[in-house]
């Protein structure tokens, strides 16, 4: 009787369960796999089910949990593949970076203050922290953040007009 109840509930809700998995996974094949694994898990474990509503809750919870597991598996796989990609050592990387900086500076000449230019260069291109830049300039951290924000806004505006 309990097997029939959960099986019937699964059959009745199959489309809704599939829709839930699809919303999370964005892939029909993965959503189908999750659905089949859900059915197998429910059927094997024979969850104690007393009503349709309880069977629905169990099914939706299992679909959600298995979808999350699938997403985590994808993430681990992606990280593994990214770790396998060899790092390319580009001798011209520093030259390209400097050329880009000079190009950007010439495009925004006269729009940024010297302080904003310095903060932008140190933070964005040289990787310095806000604390380091504030100490170098003798400014408070919130002031450095504000100047950096203004410089970024000006830069965005200059680049959007350039297009």
Short mmCIF file of C-alpha atoms in Angstrom, two decimals:
data_model
loop_
_atom_site.label_atom_id
_atom_site.label_comp_id
_atom_site.label_asym_id
_atom_site.label_seq_id
_atom_site.Cartn_x
_atom_site.Cartn_y
_atom_site.Cartn_z
CA UNK A 1 0.00 0.00 0.00
CA UNK A 2 2.76 2.46 0.94
CA UNK A 3 4.70 1.60 -2.23
CA UNK A 4 1.59 2.26 -4.26
CA UNK A 5 1.00 5.57 -2.49
CA UNK A 6 4.47 6.95 -3.13
CA UNK A 7 4.58 5.51 -6.67
CA UNK A 8 1.20 7.00 -7.51
CA UNK A 9 2.23 10.33 -6.01
CA UNK A 10 5.45 10.27 -8.05
CA UNK A 11 3.54 9.52 -11.27
CA UNK A 12 1.00 12.24 -10.52
CA UNK A 13 3.68 14.87 -9.72
CA UNK A 14 6.28 13.79 -12.28
CA UNK A 15 5.97 16.96 -14.37
CA UNK A 16 6.16 19.26 -11.35
CA UNK A 17 9.15 17.36 -9.97
CA UNK A 18 10.83 17.59 -13.36
CA UNK A 19 10.11 21.34 -13.49
CA UNK A 20 11.71 21.81 -10.07
CA UNK A 21 14.85 19.93 -11.11
CA UNK A 22 15.00 21.80 -14.41
CA UNK A 23 14.74 25.19 -12.66
CA UNK A 24 17.77 24.30 -10.61
CA UNK A 25 19.87 22.50 -13.20
CA UNK A 26 18.97 24.21 -16.50
CA UNK A 27 19.54 20.91 -18.31
CA UNK A 28 16.85 18.44 -19.44
CA UNK A 29 19.11 15.38 -19.28
CA UNK A 30 20.32 16.17 -15.77
CA UNK A 31 16.77 16.88 -14.61
CA UNK A 32 15.64 13.50 -16.00
CA UNK A 33 18.55 11.78 -14.25
CA UNK A 34 17.63 13.43 -10.96
CA UNK A 35 14.03 12.33 -11.39
CA UNK A 36 14.98 8.72 -12.02
CA UNK A 37 17.42 8.69 -9.12
CA UNK A 38 14.69 10.13 -6.91
CA UNK A 39 12.27 7.41 -7.88
CA UNK A 40 14.88 4.69 -7.31
CA UNK A 41 15.84 6.12 -3.94
CA UNK A 42 12.23 6.38 -2.78
CA UNK A 43 11.41 2.91 -4.04
CA UNK A 44 14.51 1.29 -2.47
CA UNK A 45 14.30 2.95 0.92
CA UNK A 46 10.54 2.59 1.23
CA UNK A 47 9.99 5.75 3.20
CA UNK A 48 7.19 5.47 5.75
CA UNK A 49 4.42 7.46 4.10
CA UNK A 50 0.99 7.91 5.61
CA UNK A 51 -0.60 10.41 3.21
CA UNK A 52 -0.33 12.01 -0.22
CA UNK A 53 0.91 15.28 1.24
CA UNK A 54 3.69 13.51 3.13
CA UNK A 55 4.72 11.66 -0.05
CA UNK A 56 4.76 14.98 -1.94
CA UNK A 57 6.99 16.61 0.68
CA UNK A 58 9.41 13.69 0.59
CA UNK A 59 9.57 13.66 -3.21
CA UNK A 60 10.10 17.40 -3.56
CA UNK A 61 12.74 17.39 -0.83
CA UNK A 62 14.64 14.54 -2.46
CA UNK A 63 14.50 16.21 -5.90
CA UNK A 64 15.81 19.45 -4.41
CA UNK A 65 18.60 17.72 -2.50
CA UNK A 66 19.66 15.62 -5.48
CA UNK A 67 19.65 18.70 -7.73
CA UNK A 68 21.89 20.50 -5.26
CA UNK A 69 24.19 17.46 -5.21
CA UNK A 70 24.34 17.50 -9.01
CA UNK A 71 25.24 21.20 -8.98
CA UNK A 72 28.00 20.57 -6.45
CA UNK A 73 29.31 17.71 -8.56
CA UNK A 74 29.40 20.00 -11.61
CA UNK A 75 31.25 22.63 -9.63
CA UNK A 76 33.86 20.12 -8.42
CA UNK A 77 34.29 18.85 -11.97
CA UNK A 78 34.75 22.37 -13.30
CA UNK A 79 37.30 23.22 -10.62
CA UNK A 80 39.20 20.02 -11.40
CA UNK A 81 39.24 20.85 -15.11
CA UNK A 82 40.37 24.41 -14.42
CA UNK A 83 43.18 23.14 -12.20
CA UNK A 84 44.39 20.93 -15.04
CA UNK A 85 44.80 23.86 -17.43
CA UNK A 86 48.47 24.83 -17.49
CA UNK A 87 49.34 28.40 -16.62
CA UNK A 88 50.71 30.30 -19.57
CA UNK A 89 53.71 32.43 -18.88
CA UNK A 90 53.46 35.44 -21.15
CA UNK A 91 56.60 37.52 -21.36
CA UNK A 92 54.66 40.41 -22.83
CA UNK A 93 52.04 40.39 -20.09
CA UNK A 94 53.63 43.26 -18.15
CA UNK A 95 54.13 45.28 -21.33
CA UNK A 96 50.50 44.71 -22.35
CA UNK A 97 49.33 45.77 -18.91
CA UNK A 98 51.38 48.96 -19.03
CA UNK A 99 50.17 49.73 -22.56
CA UNK A 100 46.56 49.28 -21.43
CA UNK A 101 47.11 51.56 -18.45
CA UNK A 102 48.68 54.28 -20.61
CA UNK A 103 45.85 53.98 -23.14
CA UNK A 104 43.20 54.29 -20.46
CA UNK A 105 44.98 57.19 -18.82
CA UNK A 106 45.16 59.08 -22.11
CA UNK A 107 41.41 58.52 -22.65
CA UNK A 108 40.52 59.96 -19.25
CA UNK A 109 43.16 62.67 -19.12
CA UNK A 110 41.80 65.69 -17.29
CA UNK A 111 38.82 63.80 -15.87
CA UNK A 112 40.54 62.20 -12.87
CA UNK A 113 42.46 63.89 -10.11
CA UNK A 114 46.03 62.81 -9.45
CA UNK A 115 44.85 61.13 -6.24
CA UNK A 116 42.18 59.17 -8.10
CA UNK A 117 44.70 58.09 -10.74
CA UNK A 118 47.11 56.92 -8.06
CA UNK A 119 44.44 55.02 -6.13
CA UNK A 120 43.08 53.43 -9.30
CA UNK A 121 46.53 52.35 -10.43
CA UNK A 122 47.58 50.95 -7.06
CA UNK A 123 44.30 49.16 -6.32
CA UNK A 124 43.17 47.88 -9.72
CA UNK A 125 46.41 47.33 -11.60
CA UNK A 126 49.01 46.68 -8.93
CA UNK A 127 46.72 44.79 -6.55
CA UNK A 128 47.33 46.88 -3.43
CA UNK A 129 44.75 46.76 -0.66
CA UNK A 130 42.69 49.75 0.46
CA UNK A 131 44.60 49.76 3.74
CA UNK A 132 47.97 49.97 1.96
CA UNK A 133 46.85 52.79 -0.32
CA UNK A 134 45.36 54.71 2.61
CA UNK A 135 48.62 54.38 4.54
CA UNK A 136 50.67 55.51 1.52
CA UNK A 137 48.51 58.59 0.98
CA UNK A 138 47.92 59.36 4.65
CA UNK A 139 44.16 59.16 4.12
CA UNK A 140 41.43 57.32 5.93
CA UNK A 141 40.16 54.10 4.33
CA UNK A 142 36.61 55.39 3.69
CA UNK A 143 38.05 58.39 1.84
CA UNK A 144 40.18 56.10 -0.34
CA UNK A 145 37.13 53.94 -1.09
CA UNK A 146 35.12 57.02 -2.05
CA UNK A 147 37.86 58.30 -4.36
CA UNK A 148 38.19 54.85 -5.93
CA UNK A 149 34.44 54.71 -6.49
CA UNK A 150 34.44 58.13 -8.14
CA UNK A 151 37.39 57.15 -10.35
CA UNK A 152 35.60 53.97 -11.45
CA UNK A 153 32.44 55.92 -12.29
CA UNK A 154 34.44 58.42 -14.32
CA UNK A 155 36.27 55.59 -16.07
CA UNK A 156 33.01 53.83 -16.93
CA UNK A 157 31.57 57.05 -18.34
CA UNK A 158 34.68 57.74 -20.41
CA UNK A 159 34.70 54.21 -21.82
CA UNK A 160 30.97 54.23 -22.59
CA UNK A 161 31.33 57.48 -24.57
CA UNK A 162 34.28 56.01 -26.45
CA UNK A 163 32.17 53.19 -27.95
#
